[in-house]
Every structure is written in structure tokens, then in C-alpha cells.
Amino acid sequence: MPKSADPRVIIGHGDDAGVFRHKNNLLVETVDVITPILDNPYTFGAICAANSVSDIYAMGGIPLTALAILGFATCDFSPSVIKKLLSGAVDKLNEAGACLVGGHSIEDNEFKFGFAVTGVIDKKIILRAAGAKTGDMLILTKQIGTGILTSAVKLGKLKQTALRPVIKSMLMLNKVASKSAVLAGAKAATDITGFGLLGHALNIARSSKVNLVIHNVNVPFMSKMKDFIDLGIVQKGAKNSLNFVSRDVVFPKKFDFTDKMALVDPQTSGGLLVSLPPKGLKKFDRIMKKGGEPYWIIGEVVKGPGKIIIK
Ligand code: CO
Ligand code: CO
């Protein structure tokens, strides 16, 4: 992607969202489109919305407006399905404080749905991929496993009802996590989405020119996800991610294929990975607890050239 020479472009590609200065305001903008991961149109619409605003939260911004992008085969889906999809999305956007102000639909054989989201951000508090510092602790705010578990349901290997906690996790906004990170003094964060924990963590390591140590026992994996990897339920995208990251990740000797695949499982509406100075932990903990949200301390930032060390 060519770099913009316009000085109003504060952040171009490489972070979760772009940042653009207009007079005294900084706009933060992102777009995310996904294919269906479950049957219920209302719930799927809401998950799409949570997934799309997540990049704004990952930067420490506040989402304001959204435009829907919808691709579907008009002969396969009735207007009532689309209505439910949009009402799930609008409810979730409203929860985020954002308004749906329009959108565009296109005839498409493969169903797709997502949003372009615009928000505002304060220059002093931007959470960047390049902001991690040696001595920071690494915090993850959602469990890992949505990719494998939704695939297992699609393939009929797992009952729909078993997906309830997974859906609950995907529906959760990263709003409280973002606020906690910003107020606790974090300078770096990202959301865990298509490239899995390792893919997104590596972006922080490379951009910040530090190494990230991740303690595998402290990574919160959703129950049964490793059983399904053992059964061979692995997405092609995840294998590509593993190839992509392997050069810069040091795995423990006893690590097998399942352990590795779990760390690159593509997430939909995943949590934030926050690089937090230890002195901010108390404040972070207080705000997360007040919001009733969990978090896991999964590692730390150490000196190094931009690699990940799994322990
Ligand atoms: Co992102
Ligand atoms: Co994204």
C-alpha cells in the first residue's frame, strides 16, 4: 500500500485503524467485513458490529458512525433476514455509542457483512502497535478459540448450544478494555482477529522493536478447542498464519502442532492484547472489575529485535 504524503495522515497502514487530522480533530477510521460464522442473523449482525468497532477501541478511540457493507445473493435471502441482521448490528452499534448512517449492498454469491467505522481519538492517548516498552506486561482480555469452535459447529462436530459462551465472548465490545488500557497508561494495544494471537502479537513486537515473552500456560484457551485441532479442524488461514509467523517465533521444544495452531486460531471479535506498564495494573484491574470483565496476564515485553518467545 503506497504511503500517503499528506501531513494530515497521522497514522496510515500498519496499525488497527488509520488516523487523520481535520483542523483540531483526529478522526480514526477502519473497515472490517466477515463471512457468516453462525445461522442466527440478529446475533451474527451484532457480532459483525462488535468486530468492526473493535479496531477503533484497539487504538483507544471512540466510535461515532458506521456504514454497512453487505454482499448477498438476493434470491437466497429474504428481506426479513436482512432486517434482522441490520437490527442486531444497530443494537450493538448503539451499545458502542455509534450510529449507523448508511451503507451499500451488492449482489454476491458469498454472504459478507461488515462496517466502515469512523471515530475520534485524542492524540495523547493513541494505542499504537509501536508503543510497547521493555518491562511492560502483556494482557489479553478475551479467551482464544472462536475460529476453531465456530468451524466445529459448522462441520456438525459440536452442538450449537455449546457455542453459547463463544457467542457471548464475540458479542462483548472491547469498550471497557480500551478505556482501562488508556486510563491505566498503556501506549500499545491491538485486537486479536484474523491472524490469531501470534500474528497480532508479532505486529506489536516488530513495530515496537521488542521481544514478547508469552507464557503458554497463562493463555486462556476456550474449552475443547485443542480437542478439535487434534481432530483436524484447522482453517487454511490459520496454517498460513503459522507459516507467516514461524520465522520470528521461538516455540518450546515440547510444543506440538496443536499447541502451535491454537496460538494462531483466527478470532472473530477477539479481545485486546495490551502492553501495560506494571504501574498501571492496579488502575487497569479496577476499571475492568467495575465493568465486570475478565483479563489474563499472559507475558511480558523484553529487549530484543522483534520476536516472540513462547515459554
Ligand atoms: Co485490528
Ligand atoms: Co481489523
PDB file of C-alpha atoms and ligand atoms in Angstrom:
ATOM      1  CA  MET A   1       0.000   0.000   0.000  1.00  0.00           C
ATOM      2  CA  PRO A   2       1.546   3.337  -1.030  1.00  0.00           C
ATOM      3  CA  LYS A   3       2.207   5.724   1.847  1.00  0.00           C
ATOM      4  CA  SER A   4       0.286   8.994   1.836  1.00  0.00           C
ATOM      5  CA  ALA A   5       2.457  12.099   1.740  1.00  0.00           C
ATOM      6  CA  ASP A   6      -0.343  14.268   3.159  1.00  0.00           C
ATOM      7  CA  PRO A   7       0.725  15.565   6.597  1.00  0.00           C
ATOM      8  CA  ARG A   8      -2.836  15.250   7.856  1.00  0.00           C
ATOM      9  CA  VAL A   9      -2.417  11.448   7.737  1.00  0.00           C
ATOM     10  CA  ILE A  10      -1.156  10.848  11.273  1.00  0.00           C
ATOM     11  CA  ILE A  11      -1.248   7.048  11.064  1.00  0.00           C
ATOM     12  CA  GLY A  12      -1.524   5.174   7.772  1.00  0.00           C
ATOM     13  CA  HIS A  13      -1.481   1.388   7.449  1.00  0.00           C
ATOM     14  CA  GLY A  14       0.261  -0.909   9.946  1.00  0.00           C
ATOM     15  CA  ASP A  15      -1.989  -0.141  12.901  1.00  0.00           C
ATOM     16  CA  ASP A  16      -5.529  -1.317  13.633  1.00  0.00           C
ATOM     17  CA  ALA A  17      -7.028   1.859  12.201  1.00  0.00           C
ATOM     18  CA  GLY A  18      -5.941   4.954  10.302  1.00  0.00           C
ATOM     19  CA  VAL A  19      -5.801   8.354  11.996  1.00  0.00           C
ATOM     20  CA  PHE A  20      -6.472  11.577  10.094  1.00  0.00           C
ATOM     21  CA  ARG A  21      -6.295  15.158  11.349  1.00  0.00           C
ATOM     22  CA  HIS A  22      -9.024  17.573  10.287  1.00  0.00           C
ATOM     23  CA  LYS A  23      -8.426  21.002  11.857  1.00  0.00           C
ATOM     24  CA  ASN A  24      -8.294  20.286  15.600  1.00  0.00           C
ATOM     25  CA  ASN A  25      -9.902  16.874  15.449  1.00  0.00           C
ATOM     26  CA  LEU A  26      -8.321  13.485  14.941  1.00  0.00           C
ATOM     27  CA  LEU A  27     -10.527  11.023  13.098  1.00  0.00           C
ATOM     28  CA  VAL A  28      -9.885   7.294  13.485  1.00  0.00           C
ATOM     29  CA  GLU A  29     -11.172   5.053  10.685  1.00  0.00           C
ATOM     30  CA  THR A  30     -11.361   1.347   9.961  1.00  0.00           C
ATOM     31  CA  VAL A  31     -13.239  -1.234   7.886  1.00  0.00           C
ATOM     32  CA  ASP A  32     -13.874  -4.915   8.528  1.00  0.00           C
ATOM     33  CA  VAL A  33     -16.025  -7.390   6.577  1.00  0.00           C
ATOM     34  CA  ILE A  34     -16.581 -11.051   7.506  1.00  0.00           C
ATOM     35  CA  THR A  35     -18.433 -14.112   6.231  1.00  0.00           C
ATOM     36  CA  PRO A  36     -21.100 -15.845   8.364  1.00  0.00           C
ATOM     37  CA  ILE A  37     -19.964 -17.905  11.316  1.00  0.00           C
ATOM     38  CA  LEU A  38     -23.428 -18.739  12.644  1.00  0.00           C
ATOM     39  CA  ASP A  39     -27.027 -19.084  11.466  1.00  0.00           C
ATOM     40  CA  ASN A  40     -28.875 -16.543  13.598  1.00  0.00           C
ATOM     41  CA  PRO A  41     -28.965 -13.292  11.561  1.00  0.00           C
ATOM     42  CA  TYR A  42     -29.626 -10.981  14.543  1.00  0.00           C
ATOM     43  CA  THR A  43     -26.695 -12.414  16.527  1.00  0.00           C
ATOM     44  CA  PHE A  44     -24.418 -12.508  13.509  1.00  0.00           C
ATOM     45  CA  GLY A  45     -25.234  -8.851  12.756  1.00  0.00           C
ATOM     46  CA  ALA A  46     -24.374  -7.886  16.317  1.00  0.00           C
ATOM     47  CA  ILE A  47     -21.081  -9.832  16.202  1.00  0.00           C
ATOM     48  CA  CYS A  48     -20.162  -8.142  12.905  1.00  0.00           C
ATOM     49  CA  ALA A  49     -20.742  -4.752  14.508  1.00  0.00           C
ATOM     50  CA  ALA A  50     -18.690  -5.627  17.616  1.00  0.00           C
ATOM     51  CA  ASN A  51     -15.932  -6.946  15.340  1.00  0.00           C
ATOM     52  CA  SER A  52     -15.894  -3.798  13.198  1.00  0.00           C
ATOM     53  CA  VAL A  53     -15.792  -1.248  16.044  1.00  0.00           C
ATOM     54  CA  SER A  54     -13.047  -3.264  17.736  1.00  0.00           C
ATOM     55  CA  ASP A  55     -10.249  -1.670  15.684  1.00  0.00           C
ATOM     56  CA  ILE A  56     -11.342   1.772  16.921  1.00  0.00           C
ATOM     57  CA  TYR A  57     -11.146   0.519  20.530  1.00  0.00           C
ATOM     58  CA  ALA A  58      -7.783  -1.112  19.829  1.00  0.00           C
ATOM     59  CA  MET A  59      -6.420   2.373  19.062  1.00  0.00           C
ATOM     60  CA  GLY A  60      -8.017   3.942  22.145  1.00  0.00           C
ATOM     61  CA  GLY A  61     -10.644   5.789  20.086  1.00  0.00           C
ATOM     62  CA  ILE A  62     -14.363   6.383  20.438  1.00  0.00           C
ATOM     63  CA  PRO A  63     -16.573   5.090  17.588  1.00  0.00           C
ATOM     64  CA  LEU A  64     -19.134   7.580  16.263  1.00  0.00           C
ATOM     65  CA  THR A  65     -20.528   6.493  12.900  1.00  0.00           C
ATOM     66  CA  ALA A  66     -20.715   3.315  10.845  1.00  0.00           C
ATOM     67  CA  LEU A  67     -21.531   2.473   7.229  1.00  0.00           C
ATOM     68  CA  ALA A  68     -22.723  -1.059   6.481  1.00  0.00           C
ATOM     69  CA  ILE A  69     -21.210  -3.133   3.680  1.00  0.00           C
ATOM     70  CA  LEU A  70     -23.352  -6.089   2.685  1.00  0.00           C
ATOM     71  CA  GLY A  71     -22.898  -8.686  -0.058  1.00  0.00           C
ATOM     72  CA  PHE A  72     -25.557 -11.339  -0.590  1.00  0.00           C
ATOM     73  CA  ALA A  73     -27.378 -13.354  -3.238  1.00  0.00           C
ATOM     74  CA  THR A  74     -30.775 -11.638  -3.468  1.00  0.00           C
ATOM     75  CA  CYS A  75     -32.516 -14.876  -4.440  1.00  0.00           C
ATOM     76  CA  ASP A  76     -31.234 -16.750  -1.343  1.00  0.00           C
ATOM     77  CA  PHE A  77     -32.059 -14.302   1.432  1.00  0.00           C
ATOM     78  CA  SER A  78     -35.440 -12.756   2.208  1.00  0.00           C
ATOM     79  CA  PRO A  79     -35.742  -9.113   3.285  1.00  0.00           C
ATOM     80  CA  SER A  80     -36.719 -10.311   6.778  1.00  0.00           C
ATOM     81  CA  VAL A  81     -33.319 -11.982   7.238  1.00  0.00           C
ATOM     82  CA  ILE A  82     -31.541  -8.789   6.194  1.00  0.00           C
ATOM     83  CA  LYS A  83     -33.788  -6.785   8.542  1.00  0.00           C
ATOM     84  CA  LYS A  84     -32.809  -9.000  11.491  1.00  0.00           C
ATOM     85  CA  LEU A  85     -29.145  -8.796  10.527  1.00  0.00           C
ATOM     86  CA  LEU A  86     -29.275  -4.993  10.483  1.00  0.00           C
ATOM     87  CA  SER A  87     -31.262  -4.708  13.695  1.00  0.00           C
ATOM     88  CA  GLY A  88     -28.687  -6.863  15.531  1.00  0.00           C
ATOM     89  CA  ALA A  89     -25.967  -4.632  14.139  1.00  0.00           C
ATOM     90  CA  VAL A  90     -27.729  -1.375  15.071  1.00  0.00           C
ATOM     91  CA  ASP A  91     -28.344  -2.562  18.640  1.00  0.00           C
ATOM     92  CA  LYS A  92     -24.653  -3.400  19.055  1.00  0.00           C
ATOM     93  CA  LEU A  93     -23.502  -0.152  17.418  1.00  0.00           C
ATOM     94  CA  ASN A  94     -25.785   1.783  19.773  1.00  0.00           C
ATOM     95  CA  GLU A  95     -24.231  -0.037  22.723  1.00  0.00           C
ATOM     96  CA  ALA A  96     -20.879   1.229  21.427  1.00  0.00           C
ATOM     97  CA  GLY A  97     -22.334   4.742  21.152  1.00  0.00           C
ATOM     98  CA  ALA A  98     -22.101   4.704  17.346  1.00  0.00           C
ATOM     99  CA  CYS A  99     -24.805   5.414  14.760  1.00  0.00           C
ATOM    100  CA  LEU A 100     -25.414   3.542  11.535  1.00  0.00           C
ATOM    101  CA  VAL A 101     -25.637   6.344   8.971  1.00  0.00           C
ATOM    102  CA  GLY A 102     -25.864   4.388   5.727  1.00  0.00           C
ATOM    103  CA  GLY A 103     -24.239   1.677   3.738  1.00  0.00           C
ATOM    104  CA  HIS A 104     -24.043  -0.202   0.493  1.00  0.00           C
ATOM    105  CA  SER A 105     -25.171  -3.633  -0.629  1.00  0.00           C
ATOM    106  CA  ILE A 106     -24.045  -5.673  -3.601  1.00  0.00           C
ATOM    107  CA  GLU A 107     -25.129  -8.909  -5.246  1.00  0.00           C
ATOM    108  CA  ASP A 108     -22.615 -11.538  -4.175  1.00  0.00           C
ATOM    109  CA  ASN A 109     -22.698 -15.350  -4.179  1.00  0.00           C
ATOM    110  CA  GLU A 110     -20.843 -15.458  -0.879  1.00  0.00           C
ATOM    111  CA  PHE A 111     -22.555 -13.682   2.006  1.00  0.00           C
ATOM    112  CA  LYS A 112     -20.451 -10.898   3.507  1.00  0.00           C
ATOM    113  CA  PHE A 113     -21.186  -8.281   6.123  1.00  0.00           C
ATOM    114  CA  GLY A 114     -19.239  -5.600   7.893  1.00  0.00           C
ATOM    115  CA  PHE A 115     -18.774  -1.917   8.529  1.00  0.00           C
ATOM    116  CA  ALA A 116     -16.570   1.034   7.853  1.00  0.00           C
ATOM    117  CA  VAL A 117     -16.395   2.819  11.196  1.00  0.00           C
ATOM    118  CA  THR A 118     -15.282   6.354  11.975  1.00  0.00           C
ATOM    119  CA  GLY A 119     -14.467   7.674  15.418  1.00  0.00           C
ATOM    120  CA  VAL A 120     -12.475  10.320  17.203  1.00  0.00           C
ATOM    121  CA  ILE A 121      -9.296   9.940  19.175  1.00  0.00           C
ATOM    122  CA  ASP A 122      -7.132  12.042  21.466  1.00  0.00           C
ATOM    123  CA  LYS A 123      -3.579  12.408  20.162  1.00  0.00           C
ATOM    124  CA  LYS A 124      -2.051  11.954  23.627  1.00  0.00           C
ATOM    125  CA  ILE A 125      -3.590   8.548  24.231  1.00  0.00           C
ATOM    126  CA  ILE A 126      -3.323   6.697  20.915  1.00  0.00           C
ATOM    127  CA  LEU A 127      -2.592   2.991  21.436  1.00  0.00           C
ATOM    128  CA  ARG A 128      -0.134   2.024  18.724  1.00  0.00           C
ATOM    129  CA  ALA A 129       1.450  -1.214  17.611  1.00  0.00           C
ATOM    130  CA  ALA A 130       4.782   0.573  18.036  1.00  0.00           C
ATOM    131  CA  GLY A 131       4.196   1.658  21.638  1.00  0.00           C
ATOM    132  CA  ALA A 132       5.307  -1.425  23.616  1.00  0.00           C
ATOM    133  CA  LYS A 133       8.220  -0.854  26.025  1.00  0.00           C
ATOM    134  CA  THR A 134      10.629  -3.244  27.729  1.00  0.00           C
ATOM    135  CA  GLY A 135       9.234  -4.087  31.161  1.00  0.00           C
ATOM    136  CA  ASP A 136       5.548  -3.836  30.091  1.00  0.00           C
ATOM    137  CA  MET A 137       3.246  -6.698  30.944  1.00  0.00           C
ATOM    138  CA  LEU A 138       1.094  -8.324  28.258  1.00  0.00           C
ATOM    139  CA  ILE A 139      -2.613  -8.533  28.991  1.00  0.00           C
ATOM    140  CA  LEU A 140      -5.271 -10.355  26.970  1.00  0.00           C
ATOM    141  CA  THR A 141      -8.943  -9.511  27.528  1.00  0.00           C
ATOM    142  CA  LYS A 142     -10.787 -12.416  25.866  1.00  0.00           C
ATOM    143  CA  GLN A 143     -10.269 -16.152  25.592  1.00  0.00           C
ATOM    144  CA  ILE A 144      -8.884 -17.646  22.370  1.00  0.00           C
ATOM    145  CA  GLY A 145     -10.771 -20.224  20.277  1.00  0.00           C
ATOM    146  CA  THR A 146     -13.647 -18.643  18.307  1.00  0.00           C
ATOM    147  CA  GLY A 147     -12.254 -19.778  14.934  1.00  0.00           C
ATOM    148  CA  ILE A 148     -11.924 -23.460  15.716  1.00  0.00           C
ATOM    149  CA  LEU A 149     -15.118 -23.723  17.757  1.00  0.00           C
ATOM    150  CA  THR A 150     -17.344 -21.989  15.181  1.00  0.00           C
ATOM    151  CA  SER A 151     -15.816 -24.236  12.495  1.00  0.00           C
ATOM    152  CA  ALA A 152     -16.547 -27.304  14.632  1.00  0.00           C
ATOM    153  CA  VAL A 153     -20.232 -26.287  14.774  1.00  0.00           C
ATOM    154  CA  LYS A 154     -20.367 -25.658  11.019  1.00  0.00           C
ATOM    155  CA  LEU A 155     -18.959 -29.155  10.454  1.00  0.00           C
ATOM    156  CA  GLY A 156     -21.506 -30.681  12.831  1.00  0.00           C
ATOM    157  CA  LYS A 157     -18.841 -31.822  15.329  1.00  0.00           C
ATOM    158  CA  LEU A 158     -20.087 -29.559  18.097  1.00  0.00           C
ATOM    159  CA  LYS A 159     -23.637 -28.749  19.198  1.00  0.00           C
ATOM    160  CA  GLN A 160     -24.913 -25.236  18.583  1.00  0.00           C
ATOM    161  CA  THR A 161     -25.670 -24.870  22.311  1.00  0.00           C
ATOM    162  CA  ALA A 162     -22.004 -25.445  23.138  1.00  0.00           C
ATOM    163  CA  LEU A 163     -21.293 -22.239  21.269  1.00  0.00           C
ATOM    164  CA  ARG A 164     -23.094 -20.063  23.841  1.00  0.00           C
ATOM    165  CA  PRO A 165     -20.002 -18.905  25.759  1.00  0.00           C
ATOM    166  CA  VAL A 166     -18.177 -18.366  22.449  1.00  0.00           C
ATOM    167  CA  ILE A 167     -21.020 -16.175  21.146  1.00  0.00           C
ATOM    168  CA  LYS A 168     -21.124 -14.271  24.415  1.00  0.00           C
ATOM    169  CA  SER A 169     -17.417 -13.533  24.052  1.00  0.00           C
ATOM    170  CA  MET A 170     -17.764 -12.371  20.420  1.00  0.00           C
ATOM    171  CA  LEU A 171     -20.700 -10.115  21.351  1.00  0.00           C
ATOM    172  CA  MET A 172     -18.677  -8.354  24.020  1.00  0.00           C
ATOM    173  CA  LEU A 173     -17.386  -4.937  22.967  1.00  0.00           C
ATOM    174  CA  ASN A 174     -13.761  -4.034  23.643  1.00  0.00           C
ATOM    175  CA  LYS A 175     -15.037  -0.749  25.054  1.00  0.00           C
ATOM    176  CA  VAL A 176     -14.196  -1.314  28.730  1.00  0.00           C
ATOM    177  CA  ALA A 177     -10.880  -2.960  27.844  1.00  0.00           C
ATOM    178  CA  SER A 178      -9.927   0.033  25.703  1.00  0.00           C
ATOM    179  CA  LYS A 179     -10.901   2.535  28.382  1.00  0.00           C
ATOM    180  CA  SER A 180      -8.986   0.546  31.010  1.00  0.00           C
ATOM    181  CA  ALA A 181      -5.865   0.419  28.837  1.00  0.00           C
ATOM    182  CA  VAL A 182      -5.953   4.143  28.101  1.00  0.00           C
ATOM    183  CA  LEU A 183      -6.638   5.249  31.683  1.00  0.00           C
ATOM    184  CA  ALA A 184      -4.005   2.839  33.042  1.00  0.00           C
ATOM    185  CA  GLY A 185      -1.363   4.463  30.840  1.00  0.00           C
ATOM    186  CA  ALA A 186      -0.860   1.811  28.147  1.00  0.00           C
ATOM    187  CA  LYS A 187       0.796   3.023  24.948  1.00  0.00           C
ATOM    188  CA  ALA A 188       0.361  -0.104  22.837  1.00  0.00           C
ATOM    189  CA  ALA A 189      -2.542  -2.415  22.090  1.00  0.00           C
ATOM    190  CA  THR A 190      -4.115  -4.336  19.262  1.00  0.00           C
ATOM    191  CA  ASP A 191      -7.173  -6.529  18.868  1.00  0.00           C
ATOM    192  CA  ILE A 192      -6.820 -10.231  18.176  1.00  0.00           C
ATOM    193  CA  THR A 193      -8.598 -11.060  14.909  1.00  0.00           C
ATOM    194  CA  GLY A 194      -7.786 -12.937  11.701  1.00  0.00           C
ATOM    195  CA  PHE A 195      -4.089 -13.589  12.282  1.00  0.00           C
ATOM    196  CA  GLY A 196      -4.593 -15.119  15.716  1.00  0.00           C
ATOM    197  CA  LEU A 197      -2.781 -14.232  18.924  1.00  0.00           C
ATOM    198  CA  LEU A 198       0.696 -14.749  17.458  1.00  0.00           C
ATOM    199  CA  GLY A 199       0.056 -12.842  14.236  1.00  0.00           C
ATOM    200  CA  HIS A 200      -1.164  -9.737  16.025  1.00  0.00           C
ATOM    201  CA  ALA A 201       1.374 -10.019  18.843  1.00  0.00           C
ATOM    202  CA  LEU A 202       4.139 -10.207  16.246  1.00  0.00           C
ATOM    203  CA  ASN A 203       2.956  -6.942  14.700  1.00  0.00           C
ATOM    204  CA  ILE A 204       3.475  -5.287  18.101  1.00  0.00           C
ATOM    205  CA  ALA A 205       6.893  -6.945  18.572  1.00  0.00           C
ATOM    206  CA  ARG A 206       8.130  -5.886  15.126  1.00  0.00           C
ATOM    207  CA  SER A 207       6.661  -2.359  15.230  1.00  0.00           C
ATOM    208  CA  SER A 208       7.929  -1.693  18.764  1.00  0.00           C
ATOM    209  CA  LYS A 209      11.311  -3.421  18.152  1.00  0.00           C
ATOM    210  CA  VAL A 210      10.999  -5.508  21.312  1.00  0.00           C
ATOM    211  CA  ASN A 211      10.573  -9.202  22.048  1.00  0.00           C
ATOM    212  CA  LEU A 212       7.370 -10.502  23.577  1.00  0.00           C
ATOM    213  CA  VAL A 213       7.551 -13.401  26.001  1.00  0.00           C
ATOM    214  CA  ILE A 214       4.270 -15.324  26.147  1.00  0.00           C
ATOM    215  CA  HIS A 215       3.678 -17.911  28.863  1.00  0.00           C
ATOM    216  CA  ASN A 216       1.542 -20.522  27.148  1.00  0.00           C
ATOM    217  CA  VAL A 217       0.057 -21.844  30.408  1.00  0.00           C
ATOM    218  CA  ASN A 218      -1.379 -18.397  31.085  1.00  0.00           C
ATOM    219  CA  VAL A 219      -3.078 -18.036  27.682  1.00  0.00           C
ATOM    220  CA  PRO A 220      -6.835 -18.564  28.155  1.00  0.00           C
ATOM    221  CA  PHE A 221      -7.936 -21.161  25.593  1.00  0.00           C
ATOM    222  CA  MET A 222     -11.646 -21.905  25.262  1.00  0.00           C
ATOM    223  CA  SER A 223     -12.606 -25.338  26.474  1.00  0.00           C
ATOM    224  CA  LYS A 224     -12.389 -28.180  23.893  1.00  0.00           C
ATOM    225  CA  MET A 225     -10.622 -26.073  21.254  1.00  0.00           C
ATOM    226  CA  LYS A 226      -7.471 -28.199  21.375  1.00  0.00           C
ATOM    227  CA  ASP A 227      -9.543 -31.399  21.062  1.00  0.00           C
ATOM    228  CA  PHE A 228     -10.906 -30.104  17.763  1.00  0.00           C
ATOM    229  CA  ILE A 229      -7.455 -29.203  16.468  1.00  0.00           C
ATOM    230  CA  ASP A 230      -6.467 -32.800  17.283  1.00  0.00           C
ATOM    231  CA  LEU A 231      -9.449 -33.906  15.177  1.00  0.00           C
ATOM    232  CA  GLY A 232      -8.036 -31.948  12.260  1.00  0.00           C
ATOM    233  CA  ILE A 233     -10.408 -28.988  12.382  1.00  0.00           C
ATOM    234  CA  VAL A 234      -7.965 -26.378  11.227  1.00  0.00           C
ATOM    235  CA  GLN A 235      -8.649 -23.419   8.987  1.00  0.00           C
ATOM    236  CA  LYS A 236      -6.449 -22.854   5.966  1.00  0.00           C
ATOM    237  CA  GLY A 237      -5.937 -19.255   7.052  1.00  0.00           C
ATOM    238  CA  ALA A 238      -4.512 -20.451  10.362  1.00  0.00           C
ATOM    239  CA  LYS A 239      -1.925 -22.637   8.612  1.00  0.00           C
ATOM    240  CA  ASN A 240      -0.901 -19.634   6.516  1.00  0.00           C
ATOM    241  CA  SER A 241      -0.604 -17.534   9.678  1.00  0.00           C
ATOM    242  CA  LEU A 242       1.603 -20.169  11.292  1.00  0.00           C
ATOM    243  CA  ASN A 243       3.922 -20.141   8.269  1.00  0.00           C
ATOM    244  CA  PHE A 244       3.929 -16.365   8.317  1.00  0.00           C
ATOM    245  CA  VAL A 245       4.899 -16.060  11.995  1.00  0.00           C
ATOM    246  CA  SER A 246       7.132 -19.130  12.427  1.00  0.00           C
ATOM    247  CA  ARG A 247      10.323 -17.366  11.341  1.00  0.00           C
ATOM    248  CA  ASP A 248      10.020 -14.938  14.256  1.00  0.00           C
ATOM    249  CA  VAL A 249       8.529 -17.165  16.950  1.00  0.00           C
ATOM    250  CA  VAL A 250      10.558 -19.411  19.224  1.00  0.00           C
ATOM    251  CA  PHE A 251       8.424 -22.329  20.409  1.00  0.00           C
ATOM    252  CA  PRO A 252       9.351 -24.615  23.323  1.00  0.00           C
ATOM    253  CA  LYS A 253      10.813 -27.978  22.269  1.00  0.00           C
ATOM    254  CA  LYS A 254       7.843 -29.952  23.613  1.00  0.00           C
ATOM    255  CA  PHE A 255       5.350 -27.879  21.606  1.00  0.00           C
ATOM    256  CA  ASP A 256       3.302 -29.891  19.080  1.00  0.00           C
ATOM    257  CA  PHE A 257       1.190 -28.888  16.079  1.00  0.00           C
ATOM    258  CA  THR A 258      -1.945 -28.491  18.220  1.00  0.00           C
ATOM    259  CA  ASP A 259      -0.207 -26.113  20.632  1.00  0.00           C
ATOM    260  CA  LYS A 260       1.011 -24.003  17.721  1.00  0.00           C
ATOM    261  CA  MET A 261      -2.317 -23.952  15.858  1.00  0.00           C
ATOM    262  CA  ALA A 262      -4.161 -22.807  18.986  1.00  0.00           C
ATOM    263  CA  LEU A 263      -1.953 -19.720  19.102  1.00  0.00           C
ATOM    264  CA  VAL A 264      -2.776 -18.721  15.511  1.00  0.00           C
ATOM    265  CA  ASP A 265      -6.503 -19.533  15.581  1.00  0.00           C
ATOM    266  CA  PRO A 266      -8.230 -16.687  13.701  1.00  0.00           C
ATOM    267  CA  GLN A 267     -10.550 -14.819  16.047  1.00  0.00           C
ATOM    268  CA  THR A 268     -13.764 -13.021  15.227  1.00  0.00           C
ATOM    269  CA  SER A 269     -14.321 -10.078  17.558  1.00  0.00           C
ATOM    270  CA  GLY A 270     -11.371 -11.174  19.696  1.00  0.00           C
ATOM    271  CA  GLY A 271     -10.076  -9.348  22.743  1.00  0.00           C
ATOM    272  CA  LEU A 272      -7.416  -6.700  23.131  1.00  0.00           C
ATOM    273  CA  LEU A 273      -3.766  -7.507  23.654  1.00  0.00           C
ATOM    274  CA  VAL A 274      -2.499  -4.644  25.807  1.00  0.00           C
ATOM    275  CA  SER A 275       1.120  -3.824  26.576  1.00  0.00           C
ATOM    276  CA  LEU A 276       0.822  -2.246  30.007  1.00  0.00           C
ATOM    277  CA  PRO A 277       3.462  -0.628  32.209  1.00  0.00           C
ATOM    278  CA  PRO A 278       3.249  -2.588  35.522  1.00  0.00           C
ATOM    279  CA  LYS A 279       2.484   0.572  37.487  1.00  0.00           C
ATOM    280  CA  GLY A 280      -0.829   0.803  35.589  1.00  0.00           C
ATOM    281  CA  LEU A 281      -2.045  -2.644  36.611  1.00  0.00           C
ATOM    282  CA  LYS A 282      -3.937  -1.521  39.704  1.00  0.00           C
ATOM    283  CA  LYS A 283      -5.959   1.024  37.749  1.00  0.00           C
ATOM    284  CA  PHE A 284      -6.497  -1.405  34.853  1.00  0.00           C
ATOM    285  CA  ASP A 285      -7.737  -4.041  37.274  1.00  0.00           C
ATOM    286  CA  ARG A 286     -10.112  -1.632  38.998  1.00  0.00           C
ATOM    287  CA  ILE A 287     -11.793  -0.444  35.774  1.00  0.00           C
ATOM    288  CA  MET A 288     -12.061  -3.963  34.306  1.00  0.00           C
ATOM    289  CA  LYS A 289     -13.563  -5.324  37.539  1.00  0.00           C
ATOM    290  CA  LYS A 290     -16.032  -2.431  37.706  1.00  0.00           C
ATOM    291  CA  GLY A 291     -17.111  -3.322  34.155  1.00  0.00           C
ATOM    292  CA  GLY A 292     -17.380  -6.998  35.133  1.00  0.00           C
ATOM    293  CA  GLU A 293     -14.803  -8.035  32.542  1.00  0.00           C
ATOM    294  CA  PRO A 294     -12.068 -10.658  32.752  1.00  0.00           C
ATOM    295  CA  TYR A 295      -8.428 -10.369  31.710  1.00  0.00           C
ATOM    296  CA  TRP A 296      -5.352 -12.558  31.735  1.00  0.00           C
ATOM    297  CA  ILE A 297      -1.703 -11.581  32.191  1.00  0.00           C
ATOM    298  CA  ILE A 298      -0.028 -13.727  29.543  1.00  0.00           C
ATOM    299  CA  GLY A 299       3.528 -12.429  29.338  1.00  0.00           C
ATOM    300  CA  GLU A 300       5.934  -9.536  29.276  1.00  0.00           C
ATOM    301  CA  VAL A 301       7.939  -7.304  26.978  1.00  0.00           C
ATOM    302  CA  VAL A 302      11.716  -7.770  26.941  1.00  0.00           C
ATOM    303  CA  LYS A 303      14.621  -6.347  24.937  1.00  0.00           C
ATOM    304  CA  GLY A 304      15.044  -7.872  21.505  1.00  0.00           C
ATOM    305  CA  PRO A 305      14.818  -7.439  17.739  1.00  0.00           C
ATOM    306  CA  GLY A 306      11.059  -8.077  17.347  1.00  0.00           C
ATOM    307  CA  LYS A 307      10.437 -11.750  18.029  1.00  0.00           C
ATOM    308  CA  ILE A 308       8.064 -13.778  20.163  1.00  0.00           C
ATOM    309  CA  ILE A 309       9.317 -16.300  22.662  1.00  0.00           C
ATOM    310  CA  ILE A 310       6.791 -18.855  23.859  1.00  0.00           C
ATOM    311  CA  LYS A 311       7.521 -20.362  27.254  1.00  0.00           C
TER     312      LYS A 311
HETATM  313 CO    CO B   1      -7.316  -4.952  14.461  1.00  0.00          CO
HETATM  314 CO    CO B   2      -9.470  -5.242  11.548  1.00  0.00          CO
END
